[in-house]
Amino acid sequence: QQQVKQSPQSLIVQKGGISIINCAYENTAFDYFPWYQQFPGKGPALLIAIRPDVSEKKEGRFTISFNKSAKQFSLHIMDSQPGDSATYFCAASKGGGSQGNLIFGKGTKLSVKP
Amino acid sequence: DTEVTQTPKHLVMGMTNKKSLKCEQHMGHRAMYWYKQKAKKPPELMFVYSYEKLSINESVPSRFSPECPNSSLLNLHLHALQPEDSALYLCASSQSPGVTEAFFGQGTRLTVV
């Protein structure tokens, strides 16, 4: 049973456009939602993360929107650049003294065309 | 410094070989993890070490044997692997098991021939 569903599987955006990647989760015990960026042959890099007590978090061109009632969260990349071309993974985790294991979505391959 | 260092970067081994993957972090983190990632797939959790003790083993075959010599080091010993074990092996660490901000290393690309 997939606990974190991510869409789309792939995304092509023109330079300067907005990239939007969506994730939905099932387990209401999740309380930490990070996004990771991964370039080919490299390890995932933590991009931005949010907790359920806020509905939006922005860091530079990257914004997470969080809808607790719908159990959905999304990553928006503003002014997308060719250097943003990578695979993006959303994830969810239970913290608060537990093991904090990350449950990953299946990933979205983003291509930003010049 | 948010660096997790993994060695080697690439490894080719035969099915009868014994090899080890190494991971090191100097962030003072007390939780360390091994993940396996196949091509075009998300990372899959293998092991969790919490305060140098193995706390989670996600039903990983015994041909994979983790070891945590101290709080900064994590090893993964490999023996009698199969070609389907070829993957990117990722090490990660977090401040403690209850803190979920995890930092990943660059991974070891393992090929079993």
PDB file of C-alpha atoms in Angstrom:
ATOM      1  CA  GLN A   1       0.000   0.000   0.000  1.00  0.00           C
ATOM      2  CA  GLN A   2       1.544   3.231  -1.150  1.00  0.00           C
ATOM      3  CA  GLN A   3       1.334   5.762   1.649  1.00  0.00           C
ATOM      4  CA  VAL A   4       2.489   8.801  -0.332  1.00  0.00           C
ATOM      5  CA  LYS A   5       1.192   9.285  -3.865  1.00  0.00           C
ATOM      6  CA  GLN A   6       3.068  11.709  -6.113  1.00  0.00           C
ATOM      7  CA  SER A   7       2.088  13.184  -9.465  1.00  0.00           C
ATOM      8  CA  PRO A   8       2.888  13.774 -12.211  1.00  0.00           C
ATOM      9  CA  GLN A   9       5.518  11.154 -12.991  1.00  0.00           C
ATOM     10  CA  SER A  10       7.211  13.561 -15.387  1.00  0.00           C
ATOM     11  CA  LEU A  11       6.890  17.260 -16.114  1.00  0.00           C
ATOM     12  CA  ILE A  12       8.193  19.509 -18.874  1.00  0.00           C
ATOM     13  CA  VAL A  13       8.183  23.253 -18.238  1.00  0.00           C
ATOM     14  CA  GLN A  14       9.520  26.187 -20.203  1.00  0.00           C
ATOM     15  CA  LYS A  15      12.207  28.360 -18.662  1.00  0.00           C
ATOM     16  CA  GLY A  16      10.581  31.006 -16.511  1.00  0.00           C
ATOM     17  CA  GLY A  17       7.418  28.986 -15.980  1.00  0.00           C
ATOM     18  CA  ILE A  18       5.949  27.516 -12.807  1.00  0.00           C
ATOM     19  CA  SER A  19       6.517  23.842 -11.995  1.00  0.00           C
ATOM     20  CA  ILE A  20       3.917  22.215  -9.768  1.00  0.00           C
ATOM     21  CA  ILE A  21       4.272  18.761  -8.225  1.00  0.00           C
ATOM     22  CA  ASN A  22       1.567  17.261  -6.045  1.00  0.00           C
ATOM     23  CA  CYS A  23       1.563  14.687  -3.281  1.00  0.00           C
ATOM     24  CA  ALA A  24      -1.166  13.063  -1.225  1.00  0.00           C
ATOM     25  CA  TYR A  25      -0.786  11.018   1.933  1.00  0.00           C
ATOM     26  CA  GLU A  26      -2.982   8.642   3.856  1.00  0.00           C
ATOM     27  CA  ASN A  27      -1.569   8.377   7.354  1.00  0.00           C
ATOM     28  CA  THR A  28      -2.822  11.252   9.533  1.00  0.00           C
ATOM     29  CA  ALA A  29       0.007  10.555  11.991  1.00  0.00           C
ATOM     30  CA  PHE A  30       2.523  12.014   9.542  1.00  0.00           C
ATOM     31  CA  ASP A  31       3.803  15.328  10.836  1.00  0.00           C
ATOM     32  CA  TYR A  32       6.779  16.189   8.656  1.00  0.00           C
ATOM     33  CA  PHE A  33       6.719  16.634   4.881  1.00  0.00           C
ATOM     34  CA  PRO A  34      10.047  17.267   3.089  1.00  0.00           C
ATOM     35  CA  TRP A  35      10.856  17.609  -0.569  1.00  0.00           C
ATOM     36  CA  TYR A  36      14.107  16.250  -1.944  1.00  0.00           C
ATOM     37  CA  GLN A  37      15.864  17.140  -5.189  1.00  0.00           C
ATOM     38  CA  GLN A  38      18.033  14.527  -6.840  1.00  0.00           C
ATOM     39  CA  PHE A  39      20.354  14.952  -9.806  1.00  0.00           C
ATOM     40  CA  PRO A  40      21.500  11.885 -11.787  1.00  0.00           C
ATOM     41  CA  GLY A  41      24.182   9.921  -9.955  1.00  0.00           C
ATOM     42  CA  LYS A  42      23.839  12.016  -6.796  1.00  0.00           C
ATOM     43  CA  GLY A  43      22.145  11.540  -3.466  1.00  0.00           C
ATOM     44  CA  PRO A  44      18.862  13.309  -2.655  1.00  0.00           C
ATOM     45  CA  ALA A  45      19.293  16.812  -1.267  1.00  0.00           C
ATOM     46  CA  LEU A  46      16.791  18.280   1.173  1.00  0.00           C
ATOM     47  CA  LEU A  47      15.113  21.183  -0.572  1.00  0.00           C
ATOM     48  CA  ILE A  48      12.362  22.419   1.703  1.00  0.00           C
ATOM     49  CA  ALA A  49      10.097  20.920   4.359  1.00  0.00           C
ATOM     50  CA  ILE A  50       6.857  21.759   6.153  1.00  0.00           C
ATOM     51  CA  ARG A  51       4.955  20.691   9.251  1.00  0.00           C
ATOM     52  CA  PRO A  52       1.118  20.542   9.446  1.00  0.00           C
ATOM     53  CA  ASP A  53       0.787  23.628  11.655  1.00  0.00           C
ATOM     54  CA  VAL A  54       1.397  25.944   8.666  1.00  0.00           C
ATOM     55  CA  SER A  55      -0.310  26.051   5.270  1.00  0.00           C
ATOM     56  CA  GLU A  56       2.564  27.452   3.258  1.00  0.00           C
ATOM     57  CA  LYS A  57       6.329  27.775   3.430  1.00  0.00           C
ATOM     58  CA  LYS A  58       8.497  29.678   0.988  1.00  0.00           C
ATOM     59  CA  GLU A  59      12.234  29.545   0.460  1.00  0.00           C
ATOM     60  CA  GLY A  60      13.435  31.549  -2.516  1.00  0.00           C
ATOM     61  CA  ARG A  61      11.768  30.220  -5.660  1.00  0.00           C
ATOM     62  CA  PHE A  62      10.452  27.118  -3.872  1.00  0.00           C
ATOM     63  CA  THR A  63       7.107  27.051  -2.058  1.00  0.00           C
ATOM     64  CA  ILE A  64       5.302  24.227  -0.292  1.00  0.00           C
ATOM     65  CA  SER A  65       1.521  24.480  -0.009  1.00  0.00           C
ATOM     66  CA  PHE A  66      -0.088  22.212   2.572  1.00  0.00           C
ATOM     67  CA  ASN A  67      -3.763  21.245   2.877  1.00  0.00           C
ATOM     68  CA  LYS A  68      -4.243  19.248   6.057  1.00  0.00           C
ATOM     69  CA  SER A  69      -7.942  18.505   5.552  1.00  0.00           C
ATOM     70  CA  ALA A  70      -7.344  17.151   2.058  1.00  0.00           C
ATOM     71  CA  LYS A  71      -4.123  15.392   3.137  1.00  0.00           C
ATOM     72  CA  GLN A  72      -2.298  16.950   0.224  1.00  0.00           C
ATOM     73  CA  PHE A  73       0.823  19.029  -0.248  1.00  0.00           C
ATOM     74  CA  SER A  74       2.526  20.446  -3.284  1.00  0.00           C
ATOM     75  CA  LEU A  75       5.808  21.956  -4.419  1.00  0.00           C
ATOM     76  CA  HIS A  76       5.778  25.073  -6.576  1.00  0.00           C
ATOM     77  CA  ILE A  77       8.955  26.145  -8.354  1.00  0.00           C
ATOM     78  CA  MET A  78       8.647  29.711  -9.571  1.00  0.00           C
ATOM     79  CA  ASP A  79      10.678  31.048 -12.499  1.00  0.00           C
ATOM     80  CA  SER A  80      11.857  27.522 -13.317  1.00  0.00           C
ATOM     81  CA  GLN A  81      15.402  27.279 -14.691  1.00  0.00           C
ATOM     82  CA  PRO A  82      17.189  24.585 -16.714  1.00  0.00           C
ATOM     83  CA  GLY A  83      19.351  23.978 -13.632  1.00  0.00           C
ATOM     84  CA  ASP A  84      16.191  22.870 -11.788  1.00  0.00           C
ATOM     85  CA  SER A  85      15.952  19.846 -14.104  1.00  0.00           C
ATOM     86  CA  ALA A  86      16.125  16.914 -11.700  1.00  0.00           C
ATOM     87  CA  THR A  87      13.957  14.303 -10.036  1.00  0.00           C
ATOM     88  CA  TYR A  88      11.910  15.559  -7.116  1.00  0.00           C
ATOM     89  CA  PHE A  89      10.668  13.323  -4.332  1.00  0.00           C
ATOM     90  CA  CYS A  90       8.084  14.236  -1.745  1.00  0.00           C
ATOM     91  CA  ALA A  91       8.183  12.356   1.522  1.00  0.00           C
ATOM     92  CA  ALA A  92       6.338  12.063   4.800  1.00  0.00           C
ATOM     93  CA  SER A  93       7.379  11.005   8.234  1.00  0.00           C
ATOM     94  CA  LYS A  94       6.234  10.606  11.812  1.00  0.00           C
ATOM     95  CA  GLY A  95       8.532  12.368  14.232  1.00  0.00           C
ATOM     96  CA  GLY A  96       8.002  12.991  17.901  1.00  0.00           C
ATOM     97  CA  GLY A  97      10.270  10.312  19.272  1.00  0.00           C
ATOM     98  CA  SER A  98       9.554   7.666  16.698  1.00  0.00           C
ATOM     99  CA  GLN A  99      12.142   6.410  14.251  1.00  0.00           C
ATOM    100  CA  GLY A 100      11.309   9.216  11.870  1.00  0.00           C
ATOM    101  CA  ASN A 101      11.465   6.994   8.828  1.00  0.00           C
ATOM    102  CA  LEU A 102      10.875   8.768   5.560  1.00  0.00           C
ATOM    103  CA  ILE A 103       8.152   7.403   3.285  1.00  0.00           C
ATOM    104  CA  PHE A 104       8.908   8.597  -0.245  1.00  0.00           C
ATOM    105  CA  GLY A 105       6.636   9.276  -3.188  1.00  0.00           C
ATOM    106  CA  LYS A 106       7.622   7.692  -6.495  1.00  0.00           C
ATOM    107  CA  GLY A 107       9.271  10.834  -7.810  1.00  0.00           C
ATOM    108  CA  THR A 108       8.716  13.397 -10.555  1.00  0.00           C
ATOM    109  CA  LYS A 109      11.257  13.947 -13.290  1.00  0.00           C
ATOM    110  CA  LEU A 110      11.285  17.657 -14.113  1.00  0.00           C
ATOM    111  CA  SER A 111      12.735  18.954 -17.346  1.00  0.00           C
ATOM    112  CA  VAL A 112      12.988  22.709 -17.808  1.00  0.00           C
ATOM    113  CA  LYS A 113      13.426  23.671 -21.451  1.00  0.00           C
ATOM    114  CA  PRO A 114      15.506  26.759 -22.307  1.00  0.00           C
TER     115      PRO A 114
ATOM    116  CA  ASP B   1      28.522  21.507   7.613  1.00  0.00           C
ATOM    117  CA  THR B   2      25.718  19.219   6.416  1.00  0.00           C
ATOM    118  CA  GLU B   3      27.895  16.662   4.726  1.00  0.00           C
ATOM    119  CA  VAL B   4      27.549  12.904   4.738  1.00  0.00           C
ATOM    120  CA  THR B   5      30.520  11.262   3.031  1.00  0.00           C
ATOM    121  CA  GLN B   6      30.273   7.852   1.387  1.00  0.00           C
ATOM    122  CA  THR B   7      33.076   5.720  -0.005  1.00  0.00           C
ATOM    123  CA  PRO B   8      33.651   4.327  -2.500  1.00  0.00           C
ATOM    124  CA  LYS B   9      31.643   6.244  -5.099  1.00  0.00           C
ATOM    125  CA  HIS B  10      31.564   3.244  -7.427  1.00  0.00           C
ATOM    126  CA  LEU B  11      32.035  -0.458  -6.740  1.00  0.00           C
ATOM    127  CA  VAL B  12      31.974  -3.485  -9.012  1.00  0.00           C
ATOM    128  CA  MET B  13      32.012  -6.852  -7.280  1.00  0.00           C
ATOM    129  CA  GLY B  14      31.554 -10.468  -8.143  1.00  0.00           C
ATOM    130  CA  MET B  15      28.928 -12.642  -6.529  1.00  0.00           C
ATOM    131  CA  THR B  16      31.528 -14.397  -4.363  1.00  0.00           C
ATOM    132  CA  ASN B  17      33.275 -11.243  -3.184  1.00  0.00           C
ATOM    133  CA  LYS B  18      33.149  -9.563   0.204  1.00  0.00           C
ATOM    134  CA  LYS B  19      33.186  -5.776   0.233  1.00  0.00           C
ATOM    135  CA  SER B  20      32.200  -2.926   2.533  1.00  0.00           C
ATOM    136  CA  LEU B  21      30.566   0.437   2.001  1.00  0.00           C
ATOM    137  CA  LYS B  22      31.511   3.244   4.361  1.00  0.00           C
ATOM    138  CA  CYS B  23      29.646   6.310   5.561  1.00  0.00           C
ATOM    139  CA  GLU B  24      30.838   9.137   7.786  1.00  0.00           C
ATOM    140  CA  GLN B  25      29.207  12.236   9.233  1.00  0.00           C
ATOM    141  CA  HIS B  26      30.597  14.884  11.564  1.00  0.00           C
ATOM    142  CA  MET B  27      27.367  16.713  12.367  1.00  0.00           C
ATOM    143  CA  GLY B  28      26.932  15.041  15.731  1.00  0.00           C
ATOM    144  CA  HIS B  29      23.889  13.186  14.451  1.00  0.00           C
ATOM    145  CA  ARG B  30      22.773  10.185  16.485  1.00  0.00           C
ATOM    146  CA  ALA B  31      20.623   8.454  13.870  1.00  0.00           C
ATOM    147  CA  MET B  32      22.064   6.947  10.701  1.00  0.00           C
ATOM    148  CA  TYR B  33      20.368   5.124   7.874  1.00  0.00           C
ATOM    149  CA  TRP B  34      21.082   2.898   4.895  1.00  0.00           C
ATOM    150  CA  TYR B  35      18.812   3.192   1.853  1.00  0.00           C
ATOM    151  CA  LYS B  36      18.820   1.311  -1.446  1.00  0.00           C
ATOM    152  CA  GLN B  37      17.741   3.064  -4.624  1.00  0.00           C
ATOM    153  CA  LYS B  38      17.087   1.354  -7.943  1.00  0.00           C
ATOM    154  CA  ALA B  39      16.988   3.345 -11.159  1.00  0.00           C
ATOM    155  CA  LYS B  40      13.955   5.634 -11.495  1.00  0.00           C
ATOM    156  CA  LYS B  41      12.670   4.564  -8.077  1.00  0.00           C
ATOM    157  CA  PRO B  42      12.578   6.297  -4.688  1.00  0.00           C
ATOM    158  CA  PRO B  43      15.019   5.329  -1.943  1.00  0.00           C
ATOM    159  CA  GLU B  44      13.974   2.296   0.093  1.00  0.00           C
ATOM    160  CA  LEU B  45      14.900   2.101   3.764  1.00  0.00           C
ATOM    161  CA  MET B  46      17.150  -0.824   4.720  1.00  0.00           C
ATOM    162  CA  PHE B  47      18.465  -0.158   8.226  1.00  0.00           C
ATOM    163  CA  VAL B  48      18.200   2.460  10.965  1.00  0.00           C
ATOM    164  CA  TYR B  49      20.839   2.936  13.644  1.00  0.00           C
ATOM    165  CA  SER B  50      19.779   4.923  16.673  1.00  0.00           C
ATOM    166  CA  TYR B  51      22.496   5.904  19.179  1.00  0.00           C
ATOM    167  CA  GLU B  52      24.773   3.295  17.585  1.00  0.00           C
ATOM    168  CA  LYS B  53      22.270   0.479  18.035  1.00  0.00           C
ATOM    169  CA  LEU B  54      20.376  -1.192  15.216  1.00  0.00           C
ATOM    170  CA  SER B  55      16.752  -0.200  15.680  1.00  0.00           C
ATOM    171  CA  ILE B  56      15.165  -1.099  12.349  1.00  0.00           C
ATOM    172  CA  ASN B  57      15.954  -3.830   9.849  1.00  0.00           C
ATOM    173  CA  GLU B  58      13.458  -3.722   7.017  1.00  0.00           C
ATOM    174  CA  SER B  59      13.660  -7.455   6.378  1.00  0.00           C
ATOM    175  CA  VAL B  60      16.880  -7.074   4.472  1.00  0.00           C
ATOM    176  CA  PRO B  61      18.617 -10.335   3.413  1.00  0.00           C
ATOM    177  CA  SER B  62      21.521 -11.413   5.588  1.00  0.00           C
ATOM    178  CA  ARG B  63      23.977 -10.913   2.738  1.00  0.00           C
ATOM    179  CA  PHE B  64      23.783  -7.250   3.810  1.00  0.00           C
ATOM    180  CA  SER B  65      25.293  -6.706   7.256  1.00  0.00           C
ATOM    181  CA  PRO B  66      25.353  -3.230   8.826  1.00  0.00           C
ATOM    182  CA  GLU B  67      27.814  -2.092  11.441  1.00  0.00           C
ATOM    183  CA  CYS B  68      28.066   1.113  13.451  1.00  0.00           C
ATOM    184  CA  PRO B  69      31.584   1.333  14.977  1.00  0.00           C
ATOM    185  CA  ASN B  70      30.889   4.731  16.555  1.00  0.00           C
ATOM    186  CA  SER B  71      28.469   7.623  16.351  1.00  0.00           C
ATOM    187  CA  SER B  72      30.128   9.083  13.233  1.00  0.00           C
ATOM    188  CA  LEU B  73      30.619   5.939  11.179  1.00  0.00           C
ATOM    189  CA  LEU B  74      28.287   3.478   9.510  1.00  0.00           C
ATOM    190  CA  ASN B  75      29.394   0.526   7.409  1.00  0.00           C
ATOM    191  CA  LEU B  76      27.513  -1.884   5.199  1.00  0.00           C
ATOM    192  CA  HIS B  77      29.236  -5.226   4.693  1.00  0.00           C
ATOM    193  CA  LEU B  78      28.364  -7.078   1.516  1.00  0.00           C
ATOM    194  CA  HIS B  79      28.780 -10.794   0.868  1.00  0.00           C
ATOM    195  CA  ALA B  80      27.480 -13.171  -1.779  1.00  0.00           C
ATOM    196  CA  LEU B  81      25.375 -10.537  -3.473  1.00  0.00           C
ATOM    197  CA  GLN B  82      23.177 -11.155  -6.488  1.00  0.00           C
ATOM    198  CA  PRO B  83      23.045  -9.121  -9.718  1.00  0.00           C
ATOM    199  CA  GLU B  84      19.642  -7.762  -8.650  1.00  0.00           C
ATOM    200  CA  ASP B  85      21.377  -6.103  -5.691  1.00  0.00           C
ATOM    201  CA  SER B  86      22.998  -3.677  -8.112  1.00  0.00           C
ATOM    202  CA  ALA B  87      21.765  -0.224  -7.095  1.00  0.00           C
ATOM    203  CA  LEU B  88      22.724   3.118  -5.598  1.00  0.00           C
ATOM    204  CA  TYR B  89      23.273   2.675  -1.861  1.00  0.00           C
ATOM    205  CA  LEU B  90      22.619   5.803   0.132  1.00  0.00           C
ATOM    206  CA  CYS B  91      23.615   6.670   3.652  1.00  0.00           C
ATOM    207  CA  ALA B  92      21.735   9.353   5.573  1.00  0.00           C
ATOM    208  CA  SER B  93      21.832  10.861   9.025  1.00  0.00           C
ATOM    209  CA  SER B  94      19.568  12.947  11.226  1.00  0.00           C
ATOM    210  CA  GLN B  95      20.065  14.691  14.538  1.00  0.00           C
ATOM    211  CA  SER B  96      18.151  12.019  16.399  1.00  0.00           C
ATOM    212  CA  PRO B  97      15.568   9.363  15.526  1.00  0.00           C
ATOM    213  CA  GLY B  98      12.745  11.712  16.427  1.00  0.00           C
ATOM    214  CA  VAL B  99      14.128  14.547  14.269  1.00  0.00           C
ATOM    215  CA  THR B 100      13.225  13.813  10.710  1.00  0.00           C
ATOM    216  CA  GLU B 101      15.423  16.276   8.791  1.00  0.00           C
ATOM    217  CA  ALA B 102      17.673  13.758   7.090  1.00  0.00           C
ATOM    218  CA  PHE B 103      20.801  14.490   5.081  1.00  0.00           C
ATOM    219  CA  PHE B 104      21.927  12.069   2.414  1.00  0.00           C
ATOM    220  CA  GLY B 105      25.358  11.217   1.126  1.00  0.00           C
ATOM    221  CA  GLN B 106      26.174  11.030  -2.579  1.00  0.00           C
ATOM    222  CA  GLY B 107      25.772   7.288  -2.595  1.00  0.00           C
ATOM    223  CA  THR B 108      27.794   4.294  -3.739  1.00  0.00           C
ATOM    224  CA  ARG B 109      26.914   2.962  -7.181  1.00  0.00           C
ATOM    225  CA  LEU B 110      27.178  -0.821  -6.762  1.00  0.00           C
ATOM    226  CA  THR B 111      27.300  -3.231  -9.675  1.00  0.00           C
ATOM    227  CA  VAL B 112      27.245  -6.966  -8.989  1.00  0.00           C
ATOM    228  CA  VAL B 113      28.561  -9.098 -11.841  1.00  0.00           C
TER     229      VAL B 113
END
